[in-house]
CSV table of C-alpha atoms in Angstrom, one decimal:
chain,number,residue,atom,x,y,z
A,1,UNK,CA,5.1,-0.2,22.1
A,2,UNK,CA,4.5,-2.6,24.9
A,3,UNK,CA,2.7,-6.0,24.4
A,4,UNK,CA,1.2,-8.8,26.4
A,5,UNK,CA,0.9,-12.5,25.7
A,6,UNK,CA,-1.7,-14.8,27.3
A,7,UNK,CA,-1.0,-18.5,27.5
A,8,UNK,CA,-2.3,-21.4,29.7
A,9,UNK,CA,0.2,-24.0,30.9
A,10,UNK,CA,-0.4,-27.5,32.4
A,11,UNK,CA,1.0,-26.3,35.8
A,12,UNK,CA,2.9,-23.5,37.6
A,13,UNK,CA,6.3,-25.2,37.5
A,14,UNK,CA,6.1,-25.6,33.7
A,15,UNK,CA,5.0,-21.9,33.3
A,16,UNK,CA,7.9,-20.7,35.5
A,17,UNK,CA,10.5,-22.9,33.7
A,18,UNK,CA,9.5,-21.7,30.2
A,19,UNK,CA,9.0,-18.1,31.5
A,20,UNK,CA,12.6,-18.2,32.9
A,21,UNK,CA,14.0,-19.4,29.6
A,22,UNK,CA,12.2,-16.6,27.6
A,23,UNK,CA,13.4,-14.0,30.2
A,24,UNK,CA,17.0,-15.3,29.9
A,25,UNK,CA,16.7,-15.2,26.1
A,26,UNK,CA,15.6,-11.5,26.4
A,27,UNK,CA,12.3,-12.2,24.6
A,28,UNK,CA,10.1,-11.2,27.6
A,29,UNK,CA,10.8,-9.3,30.7
A,30,UNK,CA,8.3,-10.9,33.1
A,31,UNK,CA,5.8,-13.8,33.5
A,32,UNK,CA,2.8,-13.6,35.9
A,33,UNK,CA,1.6,-17.1,36.7
A,34,UNK,CA,-2.0,-17.1,38.1
A,35,UNK,CA,-3.9,-19.7,40.0
A,36,UNK,CA,-5.7,-22.7,38.5
A,37,UNK,CA,-8.2,-22.3,35.7
A,38,UNK,CA,-10.8,-24.7,34.5
A,39,UNK,CA,-10.9,-25.0,30.7
A,40,UNK,CA,-13.6,-26.1,28.4
A,41,UNK,CA,-12.6,-26.3,24.8
A,42,UNK,CA,-13.5,-27.9,21.4
A,43,UNK,CA,-10.6,-29.8,19.8
A,44,UNK,CA,-11.0,-32.1,16.8
A,45,UNK,CA,-14.8,-32.0,17.0
A,46,UNK,CA,-14.9,-33.0,20.7
A,47,UNK,CA,-15.6,-30.8,23.7
A,48,UNK,CA,-13.3,-31.6,26.5
A,49,UNK,CA,-12.3,-30.2,29.9
A,50,UNK,CA,-9.0,-29.6,31.6
A,51,UNK,CA,-7.2,-28.0,34.5
A,52,UNK,CA,-4.5,-25.5,33.7
A,53,UNK,CA,-2.8,-22.3,35.0
A,54,UNK,CA,-3.0,-19.0,33.2
A,55,UNK,CA,0.0,-16.9,32.5
A,56,UNK,CA,0.6,-13.4,31.2
A,57,UNK,CA,4.0,-12.5,29.7
A,58,UNK,CA,5.2,-8.9,29.2
A,59,UNK,CA,7.2,-8.0,26.1
A,60,UNK,CA,7.1,-5.3,23.3
A,61,UNK,CA,5.6,-5.2,19.9
A,62,UNK,CA,8.9,-5.8,18.1
A,63,UNK,CA,9.6,-9.0,19.9
A,64,UNK,CA,6.1,-10.5,20.3
A,65,UNK,CA,6.3,-12.7,17.2
A,66,UNK,CA,9.7,-14.1,18.2
A,67,UNK,CA,8.6,-14.6,21.8
A,68,UNK,CA,5.4,-16.4,20.7
A,69,UNK,CA,7.3,-18.7,18.2
A,70,UNK,CA,9.8,-19.6,20.9
A,71,UNK,CA,7.1,-20.2,23.5
A,72,UNK,CA,5.2,-22.4,21.1
A,73,UNK,CA,8.5,-24.4,20.6
A,74,UNK,CA,9.1,-24.8,24.3
A,75,UNK,CA,5.5,-25.5,25.4
A,76,UNK,CA,4.8,-29.1,26.3
A,77,UNK,CA,1.4,-29.2,24.5
A,78,UNK,CA,1.4,-30.2,20.8
A,79,UNK,CA,-1.0,-27.3,20.1
A,80,UNK,CA,-0.7,-24.7,22.9
A,81,UNK,CA,-3.1,-21.7,22.9
A,82,UNK,CA,-0.9,-18.6,22.7
A,83,UNK,CA,-2.4,-15.1,21.9
A,84,UNK,CA,-0.6,-11.8,22.0
A,85,UNK,CA,-1.6,-8.1,21.5
A,86,UNK,CA,-0.1,-4.7,21.3
A,87,UNK,CA,-0.9,-2.3,24.2
A,88,UNK,CA,-2.0,1.2,23.2
A,89,UNK,CA,-1.0,2.7,26.5
A,90,UNK,CA,1.4,1.9,29.4
A,91,UNK,CA,3.0,3.5,32.4
A,92,UNK,CA,6.2,5.4,31.7
A,93,UNK,CA,8.3,3.0,33.8
A,94,UNK,CA,6.7,0.0,31.9
A,95,UNK,CA,7.5,1.6,28.6
A,96,UNK,CA,11.2,2.0,29.6
A,97,UNK,CA,11.4,-1.5,31.1
A,98,UNK,CA,9.8,-3.4,28.1
A,99,UNK,CA,11.4,-1.0,25.6
A,100,UNK,CA,14.8,-2.0,26.9
A,101,UNK,CA,14.4,-5.7,26.1
A,102,UNK,CA,17.3,-7.0,24.0
A,103,UNK,CA,17.2,-10.6,22.7
A,104,UNK,CA,20.3,-12.6,23.7
A,105,UNK,CA,22.6,-13.3,20.7
B,1,UNK,CA,-7.0,-13.0,13.1
B,2,UNK,CA,-7.5,-14.4,16.6
B,3,UNK,CA,-9.4,-12.6,19.4
B,4,UNK,CA,-10.0,-12.8,23.1
B,5,UNK,CA,-13.1,-11.9,25.2
B,6,UNK,CA,-12.9,-11.0,28.9
B,7,UNK,CA,-16.0,-11.4,31.0
B,8,UNK,CA,-16.7,-11.9,34.7
B,9,UNK,CA,-19.5,-14.3,35.8
B,10,UNK,CA,-21.3,-14.8,39.1
B,11,UNK,CA,-19.8,-18.3,39.5
B,12,UNK,CA,-17.9,-21.1,37.8
B,13,UNK,CA,-20.9,-23.2,36.9
B,14,UNK,CA,-22.6,-20.3,35.2
B,15,UNK,CA,-19.4,-19.5,33.2
B,16,UNK,CA,-19.0,-23.1,32.2
B,17,UNK,CA,-22.6,-23.5,31.1
B,18,UNK,CA,-22.6,-20.4,28.9
B,19,UNK,CA,-19.1,-21.2,27.7
B,20,UNK,CA,-20.4,-24.7,26.6
B,21,UNK,CA,-23.3,-23.1,24.7
B,22,UNK,CA,-21.0,-20.7,22.9
B,23,UNK,CA,-18.6,-23.5,22.0
B,24,UNK,CA,-21.5,-25.7,20.8
B,25,UNK,CA,-22.7,-22.8,18.7
B,26,UNK,CA,-19.3,-22.5,17.1
B,27,UNK,CA,-18.8,-18.9,18.3
B,28,UNK,CA,-15.8,-19.5,20.6
B,29,UNK,CA,-13.4,-22.5,20.8
B,30,UNK,CA,-12.6,-22.3,24.5
B,31,UNK,CA,-13.4,-20.7,27.8
B,32,UNK,CA,-10.8,-20.5,30.6
B,33,UNK,CA,-12.6,-19.9,33.9
B,34,UNK,CA,-10.3,-18.5,36.6
B,35,UNK,CA,-10.5,-18.4,40.4
B,36,UNK,CA,-12.6,-15.9,42.4
B,37,UNK,CA,-12.1,-12.2,41.9
B,38,UNK,CA,-13.2,-9.3,44.1
B,39,UNK,CA,-14.8,-6.5,42.2
B,40,UNK,CA,-15.3,-2.9,43.0
B,41,UNK,CA,-17.4,-0.9,40.6
B,42,UNK,CA,-19.5,2.2,40.1
B,43,UNK,CA,-23.1,1.6,38.9
B,44,UNK,CA,-25.8,4.2,38.8
B,45,UNK,CA,-23.8,6.6,40.9
B,46,UNK,CA,-23.1,4.1,43.7
B,47,UNK,CA,-19.8,2.3,44.4
B,48,UNK,CA,-20.4,-1.4,45.2
B,49,UNK,CA,-18.5,-4.6,45.7
B,50,UNK,CA,-19.0,-8.1,44.5
B,51,UNK,CA,-17.5,-11.5,44.2
B,52,UNK,CA,-17.2,-13.1,40.8
B,53,UNK,CA,-15.1,-15.4,38.6
B,54,UNK,CA,-13.2,-14.1,35.6
B,55,UNK,CA,-13.3,-15.9,32.3
B,56,UNK,CA,-11.3,-15.5,29.1
B,57,UNK,CA,-12.9,-16.8,25.8
B,58,UNK,CA,-11.0,-17.5,22.6
B,59,UNK,CA,-12.5,-16.7,19.2
B,60,UNK,CA,-11.5,-14.9,16.0
B,61,UNK,CA,-11.9,-11.3,14.8
B,62,UNK,CA,-14.8,-12.3,12.4
B,63,UNK,CA,-16.9,-13.9,15.1
B,64,UNK,CA,-16.2,-11.6,18.0
B,65,UNK,CA,-19.2,-9.4,17.6
B,66,UNK,CA,-21.6,-12.3,17.2
B,67,UNK,CA,-20.0,-14.1,20.2
B,68,UNK,CA,-20.3,-11.0,22.4
B,69,UNK,CA,-23.9,-10.4,21.4
B,70,UNK,CA,-24.8,-14.0,22.2
B,71,UNK,CA,-22.9,-13.9,25.5
B,72,UNK,CA,-24.7,-10.7,26.5
B,73,UNK,CA,-28.0,-12.5,25.7
B,74,UNK,CA,-27.1,-15.6,27.7
B,75,UNK,CA,-25.4,-13.8,30.7
B,76,UNK,CA,-27.6,-13.7,33.9
B,77,UNK,CA,-26.6,-10.1,34.7
B,78,UNK,CA,-28.9,-7.4,33.3
B,79,UNK,CA,-25.7,-5.4,32.3
B,80,UNK,CA,-22.8,-7.8,32.1
B,81,UNK,CA,-19.3,-6.5,31.5
B,82,UNK,CA,-18.0,-8.0,28.3
B,83,UNK,CA,-14.9,-6.7,26.5
B,84,UNK,CA,-13.1,-8.2,23.5
B,85,UNK,CA,-10.0,-7.4,21.5
B,86,UNK,CA,-8.2,-8.6,18.4
B,87,UNK,CA,-4.9,-10.2,18.9
B,88,UNK,CA,-1.9,-9.0,16.8
B,89,UNK,CA,0.0,-12.2,17.1
B,90,UNK,CA,-0.7,-15.9,18.0
B,91,UNK,CA,1.0,-19.3,17.8
B,92,UNK,CA,0.6,-21.1,14.5
B,93,UNK,CA,-1.5,-23.8,16.1
B,94,UNK,CA,-3.7,-21.2,17.8
B,95,UNK,CA,-4.3,-19.4,14.5
B,96,UNK,CA,-5.3,-22.7,12.8
B,97,UNK,CA,-7.6,-23.7,15.7
B,98,UNK,CA,-9.4,-20.4,16.1
B,99,UNK,CA,-9.4,-19.7,12.3
B,100,UNK,CA,-11.3,-23.0,11.9
B,101,UNK,CA,-14.3,-21.9,13.9
B,102,UNK,CA,-17.5,-22.2,12.1
B,103,UNK,CA,-20.8,-21.0,13.7
B,104,UNK,CA,-23.5,-23.7,13.8
B,105,UNK,CA,-26.3,-23.0,11.3
C,1,UNK,CA,-14.4,2.7,22.6
C,2,UNK,CA,-13.9,0.7,25.7
C,3,UNK,CA,-10.5,-0.2,27.2
C,4,UNK,CA,-8.8,-2.5,29.7
C,5,UNK,CA,-5.8,-2.0,32.0
C,6,UNK,CA,-3.8,-4.8,33.5
C,7,UNK,CA,-1.7,-4.2,36.6
C,8,UNK,CA,-0.3,-6.3,39.4
C,9,UNK,CA,-0.4,-5.0,42.9
C,10,UNK,CA,1.5,-6.1,46.1
C,11,UNK,CA,-1.8,-7.3,47.7
C,12,UNK,CA,-5.6,-7.2,47.4
C,13,UNK,CA,-6.1,-4.3,49.9
C,14,UNK,CA,-3.7,-2.1,48.0
C,15,UNK,CA,-5.4,-2.9,44.7
C,16,UNK,CA,-8.8,-2.1,46.2
C,17,UNK,CA,-7.7,1.1,47.8
C,18,UNK,CA,-6.2,2.5,44.6
C,19,UNK,CA,-9.1,1.1,42.5
C,20,UNK,CA,-11.6,2.9,44.7
C,21,UNK,CA,-9.6,6.2,44.2
C,22,UNK,CA,-9.6,5.8,40.4
C,23,UNK,CA,-13.3,5.0,40.5
C,24,UNK,CA,-14.1,8.0,42.7
C,25,UNK,CA,-12.1,10.2,40.3
C,26,UNK,CA,-14.1,8.9,37.4
C,27,UNK,CA,-11.1,7.5,35.5
C,28,UNK,CA,-12.2,3.8,35.7
C,29,UNK,CA,-15.6,2.3,36.3
C,30,UNK,CA,-14.4,-1.0,37.9
C,31,UNK,CA,-11.5,-3.0,39.2
C,32,UNK,CA,-11.5,-6.8,39.2
C,33,UNK,CA,-8.9,-8.1,41.7
C,34,UNK,CA,-7.8,-11.7,41.1
C,35,UNK,CA,-6.2,-14.2,43.3
C,36,UNK,CA,-2.4,-14.4,44.0
C,37,UNK,CA,0.0,-14.6,41.1
C,38,UNK,CA,3.7,-15.7,41.2
C,39,UNK,CA,5.9,-13.4,39.2
C,40,UNK,CA,9.3,-14.0,37.6
C,41,UNK,CA,10.9,-10.9,36.1
C,42,UNK,CA,14.2,-9.3,35.0
C,43,UNK,CA,15.0,-6.0,36.6
C,44,UNK,CA,18.3,-4.2,36.4
C,45,UNK,CA,20.0,-7.3,35.0
C,46,UNK,CA,18.8,-9.6,37.8
C,47,UNK,CA,16.0,-12.2,37.6
C,48,UNK,CA,13.9,-12.1,40.6
C,49,UNK,CA,10.6,-13.6,41.9
C,50,UNK,CA,7.7,-12.1,43.8
C,51,UNK,CA,4.1,-12.7,44.9
C,52,UNK,CA,1.5,-10.3,43.8
C,53,UNK,CA,-2.2,-10.1,42.9
C,54,UNK,CA,-3.4,-9.3,39.3
C,55,UNK,CA,-6.0,-6.7,38.6
C,56,UNK,CA,-8.0,-5.7,35.5
C,57,UNK,CA,-9.5,-2.1,35.4
C,58,UNK,CA,-12.2,-1.1,33.0
C,59,UNK,CA,-12.2,2.3,31.3
C,60,UNK,CA,-12.5,3.8,27.9
C,61,UNK,CA,-10.0,4.8,25.1
C,62,UNK,CA,-10.3,8.5,25.9
C,63,UNK,CA,-9.5,8.1,29.6
C,64,UNK,CA,-6.9,5.3,29.4
C,65,UNK,CA,-3.8,7.6,29.4
C,66,UNK,CA,-5.0,9.7,32.3
C,67,UNK,CA,-6.1,6.6,34.2
C,68,UNK,CA,-2.7,4.9,33.7
C,69,UNK,CA,-0.8,8.1,34.7
C,70,UNK,CA,-2.8,8.4,37.9
C,71,UNK,CA,-2.4,4.7,38.6
C,72,UNK,CA,1.3,5.0,38.2
C,73,UNK,CA,1.3,7.9,40.6
C,74,UNK,CA,-0.7,6.1,43.2
C,75,UNK,CA,1.0,2.7,42.9
C,76,UNK,CA,3.4,1.8,45.8
C,77,UNK,CA,6.0,0.3,43.5
C,78,UNK,CA,8.7,2.7,42.2
C,79,UNK,CA,8.3,1.1,38.7
C,80,UNK,CA,4.8,-0.6,38.5
C,81,UNK,CA,3.9,-2.7,35.5
C,82,UNK,CA,0.8,-1.0,33.9
C,83,UNK,CA,-0.4,-2.0,30.4
C,84,UNK,CA,-3.6,-0.9,28.7
C,85,UNK,CA,-5.3,-1.6,25.4
C,86,UNK,CA,-8.3,-0.6,23.4
C,87,UNK,CA,-11.1,-3.1,23.0
C,88,UNK,CA,-12.4,-3.7,19.5
C,89,UNK,CA,-15.7,-5.0,20.7
C,90,UNK,CA,-17.9,-4.9,23.8
C,91,UNK,CA,-21.4,-5.7,25.0
C,92,UNK,CA,-23.9,-2.9,24.4
C,93,UNK,CA,-24.4,-2.5,28.2
C,94,UNK,CA,-20.6,-2.3,28.7
C,95,UNK,CA,-20.2,0.3,26.0
C,96,UNK,CA,-22.9,2.5,27.6
C,97,UNK,CA,-21.4,2.0,31.1
C,98,UNK,CA,-17.8,2.8,30.2
C,99,UNK,CA,-18.8,5.4,27.7
C,100,UNK,CA,-20.6,7.2,30.5
C,101,UNK,CA,-17.4,7.7,32.5
C,102,UNK,CA,-16.8,11.4,33.4
C,103,UNK,CA,-13.6,12.3,35.3
C,104,UNK,CA,-14.3,14.3,38.5
C,105,UNK,CA,-13.3,18.0,38.2
């Protein structure tokens, strides 16, 4: 079963750097880094704003927990927002691609 | 359990305004407002185009129905597109953050 | 039950063209085509980069497999990345809209 992870990063370089590490470690197969996003959020009882970039990472349901734990460790924020979900359907090529992921030893 | 909501808005200001209200009401913890999107859609048997901005809102599985109902009420469109889904996995900080949401009385 | 499909395309025109076809065939009701994304991915043991545009397509849980199969057929990539998921919650207007989808004969 395929899976997606959504995670904002402070900037594109940071997203690419961490994405590359997760790809090299065999935890995700791809990261798509989008353009800038404006964020409004409540943290410790204060509403604040920020500028980030949004990223989507592609993995599978078996690896999603390990990928998210590693992403949380690598992310520069103290409390990054990282959310992942299983996908109920995928293209046949996508299923083969993401099903073939093997974490590096 | 964490959850995400996807919803296009007519523009960034509108997304931020409604996002702020949902945050103040304790129904979501964050809104990420992306850059412009071009939309092609069928409505009442006609295919039409439009320019919008896409937004992702972060909440939890207990509040998602109330957050979507309130968002639908606040949204300027007569029939806004609002879709939400439960997330099977999340970073530990994200789980604590979104799990701590408490709707205002 | 409503559903979403995420799929990068080589460019906006291509996304719009294929989106229009899927809408005319009654398999999706809408495509939102975002701005440019930078992609880092592993394919056949090589890590590579690319520039694409991200798109979100709106459909329902009954049609998602047919919509993805058709999208995979129409997509210009040999192995496009196409992932779809059921949505646990949606606005009432969205449920009526996407629930009313009828594939063309």
